[in-house]
Structure formats: C-alpha cells, structure tokens
mmCIF file of C-alpha atoms in Angstrom:
data_model
loop_
_atom_site.group_PDB
_atom_site.id
_atom_site.type_symbol
_atom_site.label_atom_id
_atom_site.label_comp_id
_atom_site.label_asym_id
_atom_site.label_seq_id
_atom_site.Cartn_x
_atom_site.Cartn_y
_atom_site.Cartn_z
ATOM 1 C CA UNK A 137 129.647 61.545 98.761
ATOM 2 C CA UNK A 138 126.572 59.802 96.446
ATOM 3 C CA UNK A 139 125.700 56.689 96.703
ATOM 4 C CA UNK A 140 125.570 54.310 99.938
ATOM 5 C CA UNK A 141 126.170 50.221 99.033
ATOM 6 C CA UNK A 142 122.832 49.543 97.316
ATOM 7 C CA UNK A 143 122.341 52.604 95.441
ATOM 8 C CA UNK A 144 126.115 51.966 94.226
ATOM 9 C CA UNK A 145 125.323 48.058 93.323
ATOM 10 C CA UNK A 146 122.392 49.250 91.311
ATOM 11 C CA UNK A 147 124.452 51.966 89.546
ATOM 12 C CA UNK A 148 126.886 49.812 88.397
ATOM 13 C CA UNK A 149 124.067 46.987 86.822
ATOM 14 C CA UNK A 150 122.637 49.764 85.278
ATOM 15 C CA UNK A 151 125.765 51.189 83.666
ATOM 16 C CA UNK A 152 127.073 48.185 82.538
ATOM 17 C CA UNK A 153 123.814 47.680 80.558
ATOM 18 C CA UNK A 154 124.830 51.084 78.318
ATOM 19 C CA UNK A 155 126.141 50.168 74.982
ATOM 20 C CA UNK A 156 129.991 51.796 76.207
ATOM 21 C CA UNK A 157 132.580 52.283 73.882
ATOM 22 C CA UNK A 158 135.789 50.173 74.129
ATOM 23 C CA UNK A 159 138.401 53.404 72.666
ATOM 24 C CA UNK A 160 137.782 54.495 76.330
ATOM 25 C CA UNK A 161 139.346 53.686 79.536
ATOM 26 C CA UNK A 162 136.509 54.057 81.857
ATOM 27 C CA UNK A 163 136.594 54.456 85.679
ATOM 28 C CA UNK A 164 134.137 55.079 88.861
ATOM 29 C CA UNK A 165 135.115 56.506 92.115
ATOM 30 C CA UNK A 166 133.205 55.322 94.745
ATOM 31 C CA UNK A 167 132.980 56.202 98.329
ATOM 32 C CA UNK A 168 134.918 53.720 100.695
ATOM 33 C CA UNK A 169 131.552 51.982 101.660
ATOM 34 C CA UNK A 170 130.609 51.410 98.447
ATOM 35 C CA UNK A 171 133.401 50.110 96.825
ATOM 36 C CA UNK A 172 132.560 46.129 98.777
ATOM 37 C CA UNK A 173 128.955 46.405 96.628
ATOM 38 C CA UNK A 174 130.365 47.999 93.331
ATOM 39 C CA UNK A 175 132.846 44.936 93.473
ATOM 40 C CA UNK A 176 130.240 42.661 93.908
ATOM 41 C CA UNK A 177 128.074 44.309 90.784
ATOM 42 C CA UNK A 178 131.426 43.792 88.548
ATOM 43 C CA UNK A 179 132.478 40.865 89.434
ATOM 44 C CA UNK A 180 136.279 39.596 87.178
ATOM 45 C CA UNK A 181 134.612 42.512 84.337
ATOM 46 C CA UNK A 182 136.969 45.380 83.753
ATOM 47 C CA UNK A 183 134.305 47.693 82.663
ATOM 48 C CA UNK A 184 134.401 50.497 84.331
ATOM 49 C CA UNK A 185 137.467 50.515 86.634
ATOM 50 C CA UNK A 186 136.333 51.026 90.030
ATOM 51 C CA UNK A 187 138.603 53.703 91.924
ATOM 52 C CA UNK A 188 138.578 55.322 94.824
ATOM 53 C CA UNK A 189 137.520 58.681 96.355
ATOM 54 C CA UNK A 190 140.505 59.088 98.486
ATOM 55 C CA UNK A 191 142.985 57.075 100.735
ATOM 56 C CA UNK A 192 145.460 57.697 103.836
ATOM 57 C CA UNK A 193 149.532 57.424 103.367
ATOM 58 C CA UNK A 194 150.177 54.677 106.179
ATOM 59 C CA UNK A 195 149.278 51.290 105.380
ATOM 60 C CA UNK A 196 148.181 50.400 109.005
ATOM 61 C CA UNK A 197 148.280 51.964 112.670
ATOM 62 C CA UNK A 198 146.652 54.841 114.966
ATOM 63 C CA UNK A 199 144.479 56.736 112.638
ATOM 64 C CA UNK A 200 141.401 56.370 113.412
ATOM 65 C CA UNK A 201 138.575 56.317 110.403
ATOM 66 C CA UNK A 202 141.174 56.777 107.588
ATOM 67 C CA UNK A 203 141.790 53.917 105.257
ATOM 68 C CA UNK A 204 145.098 52.675 103.986
ATOM 69 C CA UNK A 205 146.091 51.666 100.338
ATOM 70 C CA UNK A 206 146.333 48.276 101.378
ATOM 71 C CA UNK A 207 142.937 48.109 102.497
ATOM 72 C CA UNK A 208 142.032 49.442 99.131
ATOM 73 C CA UNK A 209 143.853 46.701 97.236
ATOM 74 C CA UNK A 210 141.544 43.982 98.985
ATOM 75 C CA UNK A 211 138.818 45.872 96.443
ATOM 76 C CA UNK A 212 140.916 44.993 93.273
ATOM 77 C CA UNK A 213 140.859 48.898 92.672
ATOM 78 C CA UNK A 214 142.937 50.199 89.609
ATOM 79 C CA UNK A 215 143.259 54.209 90.356
ATOM 80 C CA UNK A 216 142.453 56.754 93.615
ATOM 81 C CA UNK A 217 141.932 60.182 93.320
ATOM 82 C CA UNK A 218 144.293 62.058 95.284
ATOM 83 C CA UNK A 219 144.006 65.627 96.261
ATOM 84 C CA UNK A 220 140.886 66.662 94.984
ATOM 85 C CA UNK A 221 139.414 70.307 95.132
ATOM 86 C CA UNK A 222 136.863 69.669 97.423
ATOM 87 C CA UNK A 223 139.613 67.738 99.818
ATOM 88 C CA UNK A 224 142.073 70.735 99.190
ATOM 89 C CA UNK A 225 138.989 73.106 100.065
ATOM 90 C CA UNK A 226 136.571 71.986 102.633
ATOM 91 C CA UNK A 227 138.958 69.860 104.309
ATOM 92 C CA UNK A 228 142.305 71.564 103.814
ATOM 93 C CA UNK A 229 144.349 68.804 102.350
ATOM 94 C CA UNK A 230 148.009 70.544 101.927
ATOM 95 C CA UNK A 231 150.005 69.398 98.876
ATOM 96 C CA UNK A 232 152.565 67.360 101.727
ATOM 97 C CA UNK A 233 149.272 65.462 101.965
ATOM 98 C CA UNK A 234 149.000 64.967 98.623
ATOM 99 C CA UNK A 235 152.457 64.038 98.048
ATOM 100 C CA UNK A 236 152.726 61.551 100.446
ATOM 101 C CA UNK A 237 149.282 60.108 99.017
ATOM 102 C CA UNK A 238 150.409 59.747 95.879
ATOM 103 C CA UNK A 239 153.578 57.850 96.528
ATOM 104 C CA UNK A 240 151.658 55.735 99.414
ATOM 105 C CA UNK A 241 149.299 54.438 96.033
ATOM 106 C CA UNK A 242 152.678 53.774 93.584
ATOM 107 C CA UNK A 243 154.060 51.792 95.762
ATOM 108 C CA UNK A 244 150.937 48.696 95.947
ATOM 109 C CA UNK A 245 150.778 49.787 92.475
ATOM 110 C CA UNK A 246 147.368 51.811 92.512
ATOM 111 C CA UNK A 247 147.267 55.208 90.221
ATOM 112 C CA UNK A 248 146.930 57.772 92.195
ATOM 113 C CA UNK A 249 145.211 60.557 89.874
ATOM 114 C CA UNK A 250 146.193 63.944 91.022
ATOM 115 C CA UNK A 251 143.780 66.723 91.376
ATOM 116 C CA UNK A 252 145.277 70.480 90.690
ATOM 117 C CA UNK A 253 143.511 73.508 89.679
ATOM 118 C CA UNK A 254 143.079 77.210 90.717
ATOM 119 C CA UNK A 255 140.715 79.415 92.377
ATOM 120 C CA UNK A 256 138.617 82.191 90.450
ATOM 121 C CA UNK A 257 140.962 84.879 93.114
ATOM 122 C CA UNK A 258 144.116 83.304 91.506
ATOM 123 C CA UNK A 259 142.623 83.295 87.897
ATOM 124 C CA UNK A 260 141.886 86.690 88.491
ATOM 125 C CA UNK A 261 145.515 87.702 89.731
ATOM 126 C CA UNK A 262 146.944 85.941 86.718
ATOM 127 C CA UNK A 263 148.767 83.302 89.116
ATOM 128 C CA UNK A 264 146.816 80.069 87.970
ATOM 129 C CA UNK A 265 149.430 78.665 85.945
ATOM 130 C CA UNK A 266 151.841 79.523 88.414
ATOM 131 C CA UNK A 267 149.834 77.880 91.033
ATOM 132 C CA UNK A 268 149.174 74.262 88.979
ATOM 133 C CA UNK A 269 153.177 74.201 88.018
ATOM 134 C CA UNK A 270 153.687 74.609 92.227
ATOM 135 C CA UNK A 271 150.636 72.028 93.015
ATOM 136 C CA UNK A 272 152.701 69.350 90.657
ATOM 137 C CA UNK A 273 155.928 69.445 91.329
ATOM 138 C CA UNK A 274 155.170 69.351 95.577
ATOM 139 C CA UNK A 275 152.516 66.559 94.284
ATOM 140 C CA UNK A 276 155.605 64.389 92.848
ATOM 141 C CA UNK A 277 158.498 65.177 95.928
ATOM 142 C CA UNK A 278 158.132 62.085 96.961
ATOM 143 C CA UNK A 279 157.009 60.240 93.774
ATOM 144 C CA UNK A 280 159.857 57.433 93.059
ATOM 145 C CA UNK A 281 160.451 58.468 89.201
ATOM 146 C CA UNK A 282 162.725 55.465 88.464
ATOM 147 C CA UNK A 283 159.194 53.481 89.308
ATOM 148 C CA UNK A 284 157.214 52.083 86.397
ATOM 149 C CA UNK A 285 154.140 53.537 87.375
ATOM 150 C CA UNK A 286 153.059 56.873 86.137
ATOM 151 C CA UNK A 287 150.562 58.711 87.649
ATOM 152 C CA UNK A 288 147.703 60.439 85.700
ATOM 153 C CA UNK A 289 146.840 64.435 86.735
ATOM 154 C CA UNK A 290 143.257 66.429 86.622
ATOM 155 C CA UNK A 291 142.820 70.035 86.288
ATOM 156 C CA UNK A 292 139.931 71.041 87.877
ATOM 157 C CA UNK A 293 139.304 74.788 87.939
ATOM 158 C CA UNK A 294 137.647 75.458 91.193
ATOM 159 C CA UNK A 295 135.820 78.082 90.206
ATOM 160 C CA UNK A 296 134.129 76.076 87.204
ATOM 161 C CA UNK A 297 133.187 73.150 89.394
ATOM 162 C CA UNK A 298 129.509 72.572 90.130
ATOM 163 C CA UNK A 299 129.437 76.093 88.736
ATOM 164 C CA UNK A 300 127.054 74.796 85.262
ATOM 165 C CA UNK A 301 130.028 77.139 84.101
ATOM 166 C CA UNK A 302 133.126 75.180 82.208
ATOM 167 C CA UNK A 303 135.954 76.735 81.382
ATOM 168 C CA UNK A 304 136.665 78.248 78.030
ATOM 169 C CA UNK A 305 138.193 75.737 75.720
ATOM 170 C CA UNK A 306 140.958 77.659 74.995
ATOM 171 C CA UNK A 307 142.013 78.193 78.608
ATOM 172 C CA UNK A 308 141.987 74.587 79.096
ATOM 173 C CA UNK A 309 144.293 74.432 75.837
ATOM 174 C CA UNK A 310 146.392 76.396 77.371
ATOM 175 C CA UNK A 311 146.620 75.052 80.900
ATOM 176 C CA UNK A 312 146.848 71.608 79.785
ATOM 177 C CA UNK A 313 149.831 72.228 77.543
ATOM 178 C CA UNK A 314 151.765 74.290 80.629
ATOM 179 C CA UNK A 315 150.998 70.972 82.901
ATOM 180 C CA UNK A 316 152.432 68.874 80.073
ATOM 181 C CA UNK A 317 155.729 70.630 80.205
ATOM 182 C CA UNK A 318 156.064 70.363 83.788
ATOM 183 C CA UNK A 319 155.573 66.854 83.862
ATOM 184 C CA UNK A 320 157.860 66.404 80.586
ATOM 185 C CA UNK A 321 160.467 68.525 83.260
ATOM 186 C CA UNK A 322 159.789 66.001 85.796
ATOM 187 C CA UNK A 323 159.601 62.723 84.014
ATOM 188 C CA UNK A 324 161.548 63.556 80.423
ATOM 189 C CA UNK A 325 159.851 61.917 77.839
ATOM 190 C CA UNK A 326 158.138 59.699 80.141
ATOM 191 C CA UNK A 327 156.484 62.711 80.633
ATOM 192 C CA UNK A 328 154.197 62.918 77.400
ATOM 193 C CA UNK A 329 152.651 59.555 78.805
ATOM 194 C CA UNK A 330 151.276 60.750 81.874
ATOM 195 C CA UNK A 331 147.511 61.275 80.890
ATOM 196 C CA UNK A 332 145.696 64.687 81.835
ATOM 197 C CA UNK A 333 142.811 64.795 82.287
ATOM 198 C CA UNK A 334 140.327 68.116 82.674
ATOM 199 C CA UNK A 335 137.121 68.225 85.165
ATOM 200 C CA UNK A 336 134.906 71.007 86.223
ATOM 201 C CA UNK A 337 131.181 71.096 84.759
ATOM 202 C CA UNK A 338 131.582 68.372 82.436
ATOM 203 C CA UNK A 339 128.415 66.730 80.490
ATOM 204 C CA UNK A 340 126.849 65.562 77.624
ATOM 205 C CA UNK A 341 127.122 69.077 75.084
ATOM 206 C CA UNK A 342 130.579 69.897 75.876
ATOM 207 C CA UNK A 343 133.238 66.232 76.722
ATOM 208 C CA UNK A 344 133.694 65.943 73.002
ATOM 209 C CA UNK A 345 134.857 69.483 72.473
ATOM 210 C CA UNK A 346 136.964 69.013 75.706
ATOM 211 C CA UNK A 347 138.439 65.591 74.712
ATOM 212 C CA UNK A 348 139.139 66.904 71.691
ATOM 213 C CA UNK A 349 142.241 69.169 72.784
ATOM 214 C CA UNK A 350 145.403 68.581 72.142
ATOM 215 C CA UNK A 351 146.849 67.511 75.602
ATOM 216 C CA UNK A 352 143.591 66.807 76.742
ATOM 217 C CA UNK A 353 143.814 62.760 77.503
ATOM 218 C CA UNK A 354 140.294 62.550 79.210
ATOM 219 C CA UNK A 355 137.264 63.850 81.851
ATOM 220 C CA UNK A 356 136.849 63.767 85.551
ATOM 221 C CA UNK A 357 133.137 63.898 85.334
ATOM 222 C CA UNK A 358 130.940 65.001 88.803
ATOM 223 C CA UNK A 359 127.316 65.760 88.616
ATOM 224 C CA UNK A 360 126.637 64.537 84.902
ATOM 225 C CA UNK A 361 128.026 60.771 86.232
ATOM 226 C CA UNK A 362 125.432 60.322 89.236
ATOM 227 C CA UNK A 363 122.736 59.186 86.380
ATOM 228 C CA UNK A 364 124.105 55.623 84.725
ATOM 229 C CA UNK A 365 122.113 56.015 81.756
ATOM 230 C CA UNK A 366 122.906 59.743 81.114
ATOM 231 C CA UNK A 367 127.047 58.864 81.542
ATOM 232 C CA UNK A 368 126.894 56.068 79.272
ATOM 233 C CA UNK A 369 125.393 58.984 76.756
ATOM 234 C CA UNK A 370 128.280 61.036 77.921
ATOM 235 C CA UNK A 371 131.021 58.300 77.095
ATOM 236 C CA UNK A 372 129.763 57.383 73.600
ATOM 237 C CA UNK A 373 129.596 61.509 73.116
ATOM 238 C CA UNK A 374 133.406 61.862 74.033
ATOM 239 C CA UNK A 375 134.346 59.682 70.904
ATOM 240 C CA UNK A 376 131.723 61.179 68.302
ATOM 241 C CA UNK A 377 133.469 62.850 65.470
#
C-alpha cells in the first residue's frame, strides 16, 4: 500500500530513465487507484509491464469495494498478484478464494502470479513443503488446464518477508524444486514452463544469487523496489555474472 496516483506516475517516469536490461521481464504491481496514472506515464511503452495487486472473482455485481478482472483489463495490465501473504495473514484470504481469483484472471487473459509460502512455525515443525504443495494444488482447483495461458507462482516464506533475513539459498532451491515437481504433476511437461519467483527480503546484494539458483525464474521484490533508482540497480544486478 504505497504511492497514490501522483507518486506512482512520478515513480514510473523516473524508473523508465534507468538503464534497464532487455534480458528481463520487468513488471510493477500497483494499488488500483494508481493504475490510471501509471498507464498514462507509461503510454504504450512495454517496460515495465503493468500489474495489479489483487482482484475479485466476479466480473460485476453487488460486491462493494471490490475490483474485477474486467475493470483491471481496461488499464492494459499484464499480470495480477493473487493470494499475497499479506492478504492471507492480515485479511484472511483462503485457498478457495485464491483459486477463484486465479481462474477469473485466466478467463480474461491476465496472468496470475499466485503467492504461496509457509509460516515460521510451520517450517519449524517440518511442514513447509506439505503446506506449499497443498496451496499450489488448491490454487489450481478451478484452473482450465487446457487453456493456453499459464500462471506464475511466487514462493514467499512468510518469516522472511520484510525481516531483512532472506531465506538461505539451499532452502530456496529445495522449495523451488518441490514447487516445480508439483507443477509438472499438474500441467505435465508444460509445468516446466511455469515461472517460479522467489520473494522475501530480496535486495541489491542477494538478487543475483537467487535468480541464478535452479528453478528460480525471477524475484518478487517488495520494499527494495520503492525507490526507482534502487530498483533499476537491482534489475541490472540480477543479470550480472
């Protein structure tokens, strides 16, 4: 919940002045109220891709305060976060709700970035892999497996988010291998093409190590993206070495 329309528009303009690597797909997920300003600042430019932070699962109706995929589509967004850890923990979003939102986005050709991850207590009990496998399976319960669009997934260990204590590389590697195996089971060989991002205290110092790890296809960056200059540096650091 950062940056209203004025600040978001200024962020986009500043970020587009950065020397951005063409090798990366770079996207920014903004609050709904800032999407119009961001789109105006972007014009028809393809970088960064524009995304939303949440959606509802119906196109319209008596759902006061919600925003539908059809509304989001008018801003020309490319992707939308679904089931982010903060929505699960703070607002009680369930796996069933995540599944309905992901399917609604698929229907309208918007790529969902489905967030999964365990709490500190679940990891301590040795339940991390079990929890994440279930979250993935539940998130895909309403997904049309015959459709051309593939979702992306973001692994967010809840205990690492905003803590300044990123998840150790070996643990990320193991969890991403687990996620890949579940995706291949669900999608067949197409599952190898589903992008899996890592999110949790990603910054300029560690981004390259994460994205260089097997089955880590990118990063979901939080506070390190709030400054456009810093985020530009982070994007460049992701492809060094």
